[in-house]
Short mmCIF file of C-alpha atoms in Angstrom, two decimals:
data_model
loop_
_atom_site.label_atom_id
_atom_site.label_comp_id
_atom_site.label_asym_id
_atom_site.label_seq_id
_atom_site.Cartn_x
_atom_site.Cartn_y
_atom_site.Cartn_z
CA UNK P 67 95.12 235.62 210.04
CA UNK P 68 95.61 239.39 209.01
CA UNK P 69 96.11 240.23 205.80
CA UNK P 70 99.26 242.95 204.88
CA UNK P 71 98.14 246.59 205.13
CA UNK P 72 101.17 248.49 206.59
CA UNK P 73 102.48 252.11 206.04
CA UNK P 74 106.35 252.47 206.11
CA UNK P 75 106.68 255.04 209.10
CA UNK P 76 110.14 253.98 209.42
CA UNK P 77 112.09 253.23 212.87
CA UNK P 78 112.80 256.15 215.38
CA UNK P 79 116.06 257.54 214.86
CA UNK P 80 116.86 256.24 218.76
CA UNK P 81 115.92 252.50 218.94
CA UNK P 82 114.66 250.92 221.91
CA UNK P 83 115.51 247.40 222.40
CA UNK P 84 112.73 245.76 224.27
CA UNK P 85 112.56 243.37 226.71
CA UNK P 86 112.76 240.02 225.80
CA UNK P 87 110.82 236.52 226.93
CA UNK P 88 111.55 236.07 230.70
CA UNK P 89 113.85 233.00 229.74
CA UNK P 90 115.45 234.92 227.16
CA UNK P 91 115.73 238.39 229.12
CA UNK P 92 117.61 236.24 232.13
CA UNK P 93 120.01 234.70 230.28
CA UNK P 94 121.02 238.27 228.89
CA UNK P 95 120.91 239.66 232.16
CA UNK P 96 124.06 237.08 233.34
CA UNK P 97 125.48 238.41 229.74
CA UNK P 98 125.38 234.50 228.82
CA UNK P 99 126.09 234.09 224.89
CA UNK P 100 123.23 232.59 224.55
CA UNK P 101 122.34 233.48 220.57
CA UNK P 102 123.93 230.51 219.31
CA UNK P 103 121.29 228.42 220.60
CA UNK P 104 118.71 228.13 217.84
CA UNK P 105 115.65 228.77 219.88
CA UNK P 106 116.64 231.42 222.22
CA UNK P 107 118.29 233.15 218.80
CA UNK P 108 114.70 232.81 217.50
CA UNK P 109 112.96 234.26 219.98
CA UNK P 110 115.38 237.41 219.90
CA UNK P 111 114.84 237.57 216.19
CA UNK P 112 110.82 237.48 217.00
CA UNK P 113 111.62 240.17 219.65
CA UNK P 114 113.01 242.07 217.66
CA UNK P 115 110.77 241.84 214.33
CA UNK P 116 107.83 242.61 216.67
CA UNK P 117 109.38 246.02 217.83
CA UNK P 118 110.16 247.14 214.13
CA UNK P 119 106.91 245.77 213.21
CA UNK P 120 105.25 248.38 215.34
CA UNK P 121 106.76 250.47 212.80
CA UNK P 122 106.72 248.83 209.21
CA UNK P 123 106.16 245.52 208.07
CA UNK P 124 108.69 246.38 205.42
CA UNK P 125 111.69 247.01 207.42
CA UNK P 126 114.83 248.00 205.09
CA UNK P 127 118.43 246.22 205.04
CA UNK P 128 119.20 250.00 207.07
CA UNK P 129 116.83 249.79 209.39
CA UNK P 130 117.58 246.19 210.16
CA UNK P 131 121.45 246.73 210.83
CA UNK P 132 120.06 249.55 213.00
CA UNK P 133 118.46 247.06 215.09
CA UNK P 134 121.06 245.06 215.24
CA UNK P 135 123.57 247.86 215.88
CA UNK P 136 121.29 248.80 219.18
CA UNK P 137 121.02 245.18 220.56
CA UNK P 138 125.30 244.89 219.88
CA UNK P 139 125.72 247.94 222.44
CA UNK P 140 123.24 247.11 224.76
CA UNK P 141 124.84 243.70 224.43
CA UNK P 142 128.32 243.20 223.42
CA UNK P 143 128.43 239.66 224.01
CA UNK P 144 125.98 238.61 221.41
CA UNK P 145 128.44 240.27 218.55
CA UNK P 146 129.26 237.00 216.25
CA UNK P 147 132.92 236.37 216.35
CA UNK P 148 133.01 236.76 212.55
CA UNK P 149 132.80 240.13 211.12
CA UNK P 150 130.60 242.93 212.77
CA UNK P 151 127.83 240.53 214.11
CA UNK P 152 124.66 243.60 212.85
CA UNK P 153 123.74 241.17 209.73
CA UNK P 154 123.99 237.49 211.35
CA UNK P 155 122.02 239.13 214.65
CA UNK P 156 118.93 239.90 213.00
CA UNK P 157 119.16 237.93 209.79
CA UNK P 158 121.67 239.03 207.03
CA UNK P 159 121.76 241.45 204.58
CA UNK P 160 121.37 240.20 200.59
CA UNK P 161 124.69 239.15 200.35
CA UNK P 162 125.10 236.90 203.42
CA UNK P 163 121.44 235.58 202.79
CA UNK P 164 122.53 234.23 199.62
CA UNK P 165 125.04 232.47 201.14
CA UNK P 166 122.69 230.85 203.25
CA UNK P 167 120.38 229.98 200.61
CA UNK P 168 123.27 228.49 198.68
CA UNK P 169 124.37 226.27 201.43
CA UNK P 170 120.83 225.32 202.69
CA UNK P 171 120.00 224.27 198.54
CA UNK P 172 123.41 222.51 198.52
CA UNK P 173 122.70 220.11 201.38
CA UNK P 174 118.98 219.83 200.12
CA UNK P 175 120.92 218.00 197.08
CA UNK P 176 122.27 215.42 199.63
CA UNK P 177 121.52 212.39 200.18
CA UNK P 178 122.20 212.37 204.03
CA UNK P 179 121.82 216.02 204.52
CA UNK P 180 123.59 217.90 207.78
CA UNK P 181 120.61 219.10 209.65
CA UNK P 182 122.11 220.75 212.27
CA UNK P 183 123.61 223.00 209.37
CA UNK P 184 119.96 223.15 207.67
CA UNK P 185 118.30 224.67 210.95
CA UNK P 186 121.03 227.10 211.66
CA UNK P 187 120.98 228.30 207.96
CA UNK P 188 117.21 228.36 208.02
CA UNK P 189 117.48 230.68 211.16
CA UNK P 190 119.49 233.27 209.80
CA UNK P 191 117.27 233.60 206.47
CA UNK P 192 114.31 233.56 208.99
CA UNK P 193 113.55 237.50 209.07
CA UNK P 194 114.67 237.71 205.52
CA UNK P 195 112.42 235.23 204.60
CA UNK P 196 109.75 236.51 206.49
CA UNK P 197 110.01 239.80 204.90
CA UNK P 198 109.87 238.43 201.29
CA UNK P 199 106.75 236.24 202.14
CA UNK P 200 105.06 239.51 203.67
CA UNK P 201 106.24 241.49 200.16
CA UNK P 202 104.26 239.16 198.56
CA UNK P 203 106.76 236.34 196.81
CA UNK P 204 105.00 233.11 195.59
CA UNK P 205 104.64 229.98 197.09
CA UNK P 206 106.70 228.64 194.07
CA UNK P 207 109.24 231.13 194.54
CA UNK P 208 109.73 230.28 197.96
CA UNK P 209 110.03 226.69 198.27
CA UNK P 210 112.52 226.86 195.45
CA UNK P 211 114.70 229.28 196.98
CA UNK P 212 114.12 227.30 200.21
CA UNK P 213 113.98 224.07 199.66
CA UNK P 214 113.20 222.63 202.90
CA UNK P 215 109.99 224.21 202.79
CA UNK P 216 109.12 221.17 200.73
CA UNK P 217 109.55 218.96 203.84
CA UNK P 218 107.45 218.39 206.80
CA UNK P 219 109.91 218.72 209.32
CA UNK P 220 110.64 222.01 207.41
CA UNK P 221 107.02 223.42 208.11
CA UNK P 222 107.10 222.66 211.50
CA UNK P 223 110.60 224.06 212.27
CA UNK P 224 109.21 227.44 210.48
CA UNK P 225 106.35 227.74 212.51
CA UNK P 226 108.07 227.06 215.93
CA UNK P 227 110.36 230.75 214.77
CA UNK P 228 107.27 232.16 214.18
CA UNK P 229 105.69 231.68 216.90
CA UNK P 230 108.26 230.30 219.93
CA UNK P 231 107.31 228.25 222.83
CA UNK P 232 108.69 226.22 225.20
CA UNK P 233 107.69 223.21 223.54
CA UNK P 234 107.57 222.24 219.77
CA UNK P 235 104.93 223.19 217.37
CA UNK P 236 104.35 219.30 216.65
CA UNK P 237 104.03 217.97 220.83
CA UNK P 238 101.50 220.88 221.37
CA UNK P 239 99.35 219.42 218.60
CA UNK P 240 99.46 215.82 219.45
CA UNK P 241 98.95 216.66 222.94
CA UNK P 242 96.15 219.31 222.32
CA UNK P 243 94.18 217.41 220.15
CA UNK P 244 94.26 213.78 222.31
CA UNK P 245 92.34 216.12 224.82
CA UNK P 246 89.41 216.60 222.62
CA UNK P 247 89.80 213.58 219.84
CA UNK P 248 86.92 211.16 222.36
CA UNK P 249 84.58 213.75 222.33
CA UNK P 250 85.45 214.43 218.25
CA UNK P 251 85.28 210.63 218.12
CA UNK P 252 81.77 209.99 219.85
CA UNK P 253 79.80 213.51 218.28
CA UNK P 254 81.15 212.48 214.47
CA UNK P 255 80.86 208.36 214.55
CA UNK P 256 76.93 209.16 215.34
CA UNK P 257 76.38 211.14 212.07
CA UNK P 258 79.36 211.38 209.64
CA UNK P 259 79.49 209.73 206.77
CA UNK P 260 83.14 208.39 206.98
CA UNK P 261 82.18 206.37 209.94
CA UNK P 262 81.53 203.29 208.61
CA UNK P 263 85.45 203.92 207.01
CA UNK P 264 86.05 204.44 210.59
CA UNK P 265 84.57 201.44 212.27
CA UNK P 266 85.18 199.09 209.79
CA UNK P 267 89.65 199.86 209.95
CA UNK P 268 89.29 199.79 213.71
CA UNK P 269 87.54 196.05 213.80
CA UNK P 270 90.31 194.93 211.34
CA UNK P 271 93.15 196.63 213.43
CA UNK P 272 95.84 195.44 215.72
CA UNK P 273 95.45 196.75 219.52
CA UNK P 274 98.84 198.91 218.75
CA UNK P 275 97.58 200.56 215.47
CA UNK P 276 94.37 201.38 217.65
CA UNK P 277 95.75 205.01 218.47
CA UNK P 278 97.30 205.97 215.20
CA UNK P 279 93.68 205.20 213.75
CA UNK P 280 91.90 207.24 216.53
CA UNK P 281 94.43 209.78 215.32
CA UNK P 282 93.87 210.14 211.84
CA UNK P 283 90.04 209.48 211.89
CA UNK P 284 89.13 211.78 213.99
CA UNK P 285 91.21 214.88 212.07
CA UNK P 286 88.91 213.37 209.49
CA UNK P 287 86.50 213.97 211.53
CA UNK P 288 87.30 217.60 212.62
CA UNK P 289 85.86 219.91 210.33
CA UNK P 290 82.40 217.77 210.35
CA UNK P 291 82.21 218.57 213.77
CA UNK P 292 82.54 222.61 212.91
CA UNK P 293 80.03 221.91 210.19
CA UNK P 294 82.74 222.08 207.42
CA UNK P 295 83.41 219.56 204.54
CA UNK P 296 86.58 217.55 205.07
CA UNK P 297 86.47 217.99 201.40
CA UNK P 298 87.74 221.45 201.49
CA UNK P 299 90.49 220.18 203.33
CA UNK P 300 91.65 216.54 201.88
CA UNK P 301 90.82 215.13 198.28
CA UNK P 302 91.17 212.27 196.53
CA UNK P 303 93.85 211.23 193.63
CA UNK P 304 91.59 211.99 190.85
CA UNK P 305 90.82 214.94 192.19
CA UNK P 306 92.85 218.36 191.44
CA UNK P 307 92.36 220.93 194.32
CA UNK P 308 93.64 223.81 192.58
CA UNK P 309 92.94 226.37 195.12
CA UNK P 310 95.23 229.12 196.46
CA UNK P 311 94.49 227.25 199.85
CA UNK P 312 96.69 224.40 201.19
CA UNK P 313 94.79 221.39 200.27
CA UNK P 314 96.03 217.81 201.07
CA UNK P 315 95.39 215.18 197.99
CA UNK P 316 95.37 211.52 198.86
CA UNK P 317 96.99 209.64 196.60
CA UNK P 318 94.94 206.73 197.51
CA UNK P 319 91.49 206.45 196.81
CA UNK P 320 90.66 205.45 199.61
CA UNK P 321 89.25 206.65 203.24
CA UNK P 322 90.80 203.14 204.89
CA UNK P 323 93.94 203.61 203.43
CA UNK P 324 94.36 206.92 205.06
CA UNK P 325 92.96 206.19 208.21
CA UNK P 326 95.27 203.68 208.51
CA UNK P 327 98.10 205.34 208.13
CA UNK P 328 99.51 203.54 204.88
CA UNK P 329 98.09 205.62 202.36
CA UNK P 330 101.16 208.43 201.20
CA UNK P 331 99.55 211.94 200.44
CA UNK P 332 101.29 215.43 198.91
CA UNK P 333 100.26 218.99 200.39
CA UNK P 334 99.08 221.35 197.25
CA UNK P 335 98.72 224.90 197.57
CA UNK P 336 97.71 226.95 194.24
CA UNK P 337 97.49 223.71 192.51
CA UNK P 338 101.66 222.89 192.94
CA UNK P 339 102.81 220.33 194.80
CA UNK P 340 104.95 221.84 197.88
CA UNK P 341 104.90 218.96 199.96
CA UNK P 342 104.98 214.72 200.24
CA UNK P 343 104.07 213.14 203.21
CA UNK P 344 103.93 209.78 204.94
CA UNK P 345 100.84 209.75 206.52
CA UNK P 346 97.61 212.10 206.73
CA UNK P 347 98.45 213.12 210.46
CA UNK P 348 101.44 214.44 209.12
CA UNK P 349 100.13 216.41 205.87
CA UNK P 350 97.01 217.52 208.26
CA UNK P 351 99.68 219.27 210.46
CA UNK P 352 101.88 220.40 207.24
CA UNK P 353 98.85 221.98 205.83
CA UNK P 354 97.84 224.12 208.70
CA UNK P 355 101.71 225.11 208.88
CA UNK P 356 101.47 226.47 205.48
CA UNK P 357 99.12 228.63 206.66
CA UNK P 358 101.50 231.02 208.56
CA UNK P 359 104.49 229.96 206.84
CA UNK P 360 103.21 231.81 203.84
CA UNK P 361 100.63 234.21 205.55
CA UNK P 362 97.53 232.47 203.92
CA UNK P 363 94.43 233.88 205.22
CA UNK P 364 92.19 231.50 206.17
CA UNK P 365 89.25 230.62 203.98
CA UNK P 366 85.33 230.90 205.23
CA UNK P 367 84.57 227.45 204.10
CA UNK P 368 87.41 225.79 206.99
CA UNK P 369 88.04 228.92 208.73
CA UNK P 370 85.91 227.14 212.34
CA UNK P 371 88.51 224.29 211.99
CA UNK P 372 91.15 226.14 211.36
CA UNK P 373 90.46 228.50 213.86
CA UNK P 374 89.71 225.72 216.77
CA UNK P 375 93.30 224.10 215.76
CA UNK P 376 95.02 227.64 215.93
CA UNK P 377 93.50 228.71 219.54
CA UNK P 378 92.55 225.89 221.41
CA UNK P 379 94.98 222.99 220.33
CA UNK P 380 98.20 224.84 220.10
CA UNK P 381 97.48 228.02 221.40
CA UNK P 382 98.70 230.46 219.21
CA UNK P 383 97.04 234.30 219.37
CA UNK P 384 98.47 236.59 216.67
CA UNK P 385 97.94 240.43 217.23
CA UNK P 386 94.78 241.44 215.71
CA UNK P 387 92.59 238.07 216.18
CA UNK P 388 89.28 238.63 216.68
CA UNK P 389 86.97 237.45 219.43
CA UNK P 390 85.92 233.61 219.11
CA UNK P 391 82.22 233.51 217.22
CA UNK P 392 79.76 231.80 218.92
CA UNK P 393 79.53 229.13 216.67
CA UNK P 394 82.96 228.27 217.73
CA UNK P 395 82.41 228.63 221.07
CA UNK P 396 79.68 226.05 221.32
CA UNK P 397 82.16 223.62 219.38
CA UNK P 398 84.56 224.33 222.19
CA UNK P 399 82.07 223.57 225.16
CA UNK P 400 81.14 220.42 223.26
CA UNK P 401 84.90 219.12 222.70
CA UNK P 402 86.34 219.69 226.45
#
C-alpha cells in the first residue's frame, strides 16, 4: 500500500465532475435519488475523493463544499432535503461531523444498538474520516472517536467504502479463498509444523465442523505457503505483539482451540487492543481490514500473504501497486 507523499496543488477553480461507476452513472442519468442508498452514496463519495485526489490528498472543508456544490448543479436531485445538501453530499464539514460522531458513540453505548443508524452515520464521516487517517491521526485516536472501528462488522463495512463492489468485502473472501484453500491444504499438511494440530482436530471433528476447520487451518496455513511465519501474523496469550502492525493474539494457548473455532482472540495494532473477535477466521479478515482502514503499509516479513489476499482473493488494485514479484507469482500458479 502507498505511503502519503502528496503536494496540495489545490482543485481547479472549474470542477469537473466525473463519471461515475456504470451502475451508479445510470441511475443518475434517469435523475433517480439514488444517494440515500448507502452503497451507491459510497461509491459517489469514492468518485468523488478520487477526482480531488488527483489534486491533494489533503482536500480542505472549501474545496470539499466545492465539490459538492458542482455535483448539486449538475444534479439537483441529489440536494438533501435538509439544509443546502454541499456538506451531507460529500461528507460534512466539522460541525455536522461531530454530530455524527456524537450519535454513532451514543448508540455504541447501547445495548441493542440501531445499525441502520450506525452505517448511515459511518457514511457521512467516511471522507472525513478518511482524511484524518491520511493526516496522520492514531489508531487510538480513531477507534475512540469511532467506536465501531472496534468491531468486526465495523472493519468490514469500512473497507467495502473504500473500495466498492458489487458484492461485500466479507463473500469475496470466503469465496476467493475456498478456491485455493485444497491446494493451501495439500502443499502445507506435507511440511508445516501445525499439521499434526491440523490432523489431529479434523479426526476428532463432527462431519459439519469439517469446513469451518478447513477454514481456519488453512489461513494458518497461508503465510507458510508464501514462506512467511504465521507468527508474524497470530500469537499466543503470553505473548505481547507490540508492533505497529495488526497482529492477532490468541487468547488460547492453543493451535486446536483456534482451529476449531472455539478459541476467542483480540486484533492488536501498536500493542492496543482495537478489536475482539469470535473466531480466528474472523480476526484473520479484521486484521487485513486494518490494513486499509488505517493506511498501514504492509510489512516485508507478511507482505507475500498479504499481497496474495489483497490481489488474488478479493481483488482489490489500488493506484500505484506494483507488478506481482515472481516469488508471488509462482505461489499463484501453485494455488489455482
Amino acid at each position: 500500500m502507498q505511503g502519503v507523499e502528496a503536494a496540495h496543488r489545490g482543485l481547479p477553480i472549474v470542477t469537473v465532475i466525473p463519471t461515475f461507476p456504470k451502475d451508479v452513472q445510470s441511475r443518475l442519468d434517469i435523475k433517480e435519488p439514488c444517494h440515500t442508498v448507502p452503497k451507491v452514496r459510497n461509491k459517489i463519495i469514492r468518485t468523488l475523493y478520487e477526482m480531488m485526489a488527483e489534486y491533494t490528498l489533503y482536500p480542505t472543508n472549501a474545496e470539499y463544499i466545492q465539490v459538492a456544490k458542482a455535483l448539486i448543479v449538475k444534479y439537483p436531485f441529489l440536494r438533501d432535503k435538509e439544509g443546502n445538501g454541499y456538506e451531507t453530499c460529500v461528507g460534512g464539514d466539522s460541525t455536522s461531523v461531530e454530530a455524527h460522531v456524537n450519535v454513532l458513540q451514543s448508540e455504541y453505548q447501547k445495548k441493542h444498538p440501531d445499525i441502520s443508524t450506525v452505517k448511515d452515520r459511518m457514511a457521512r464521516t467516511f471522507s472525513w474520516r478518511r482524511q484524518e487517517i491520511m493526516e496522520g491521526m492514531s489508531v487510538e485516536d480513531v477507534v475512540k472517536k469511532y467506536p465501531y472501528l472496534r468491531t468486526p462488522n465495523g472493519f468490514f463495512d469500512e473497507i467495502d467504502r473504500i473500495h466498492p463492489s458489487p458484492s461485500s468485502f466479507c463473500h469475496r473472501f470466503r469465496e476467493g479463498f475456498a478456491r485455493v484453500l485444497p491446494n493451501v491444504l495439500k502443499l502445507a499438511t506435507a511440511k508445516s509444523p501445525l499439521a499434526k494440530e491440523y490432523t489431529e482436530t479434523r479426526q476428532d471433528a463432527l462431519a459439519e465442523d469439517l469446513p469451518g476447520i478447513d477454514l481456519r487451518a488453512g489461513l494458518i496455513f497461508l503465510p507458510f505457503i508464501s514462506r512467511e511465519k504465521i507468527e508474524h501474523y497470530i500469537t499466543m496469550k503470553e505473548e505481547d505483539p507490540a508492533t505497529p502492525f495488526p497482529t492477532i493474539q490468541l487468547m488460547e494457548n492453543d493451535w486446536k482451540m483456534a482451529i476449531i473455532g472455539r478459541g476467542h482472540s483480540v486484533v492488536k495494532v501498536d500493542g492496543m487492543v482495537v478489536c475482539q473477535c469470535t473466531s480466528l477466521d474472523e480476526a484473520f479478515m479484521t486484521a487485513f481490514c486494518m490494513y486499509f482502514t488505517f493506511n498501514i503499509t504492509y510489512p516485508p516479513h507478511l507482505k507475500n500473504t498479504l499481497t496474495f489476499l489483497q490481489r488474488s482473493i478479493v481483488n482489490i488494485v489500488e493506484e500505484g501497486d506494483k507488478p506481482l514479484p515472481v516469488t508471488l507469482l509462482r505461489m499463484i500458479n501453485l494455488l489455482y
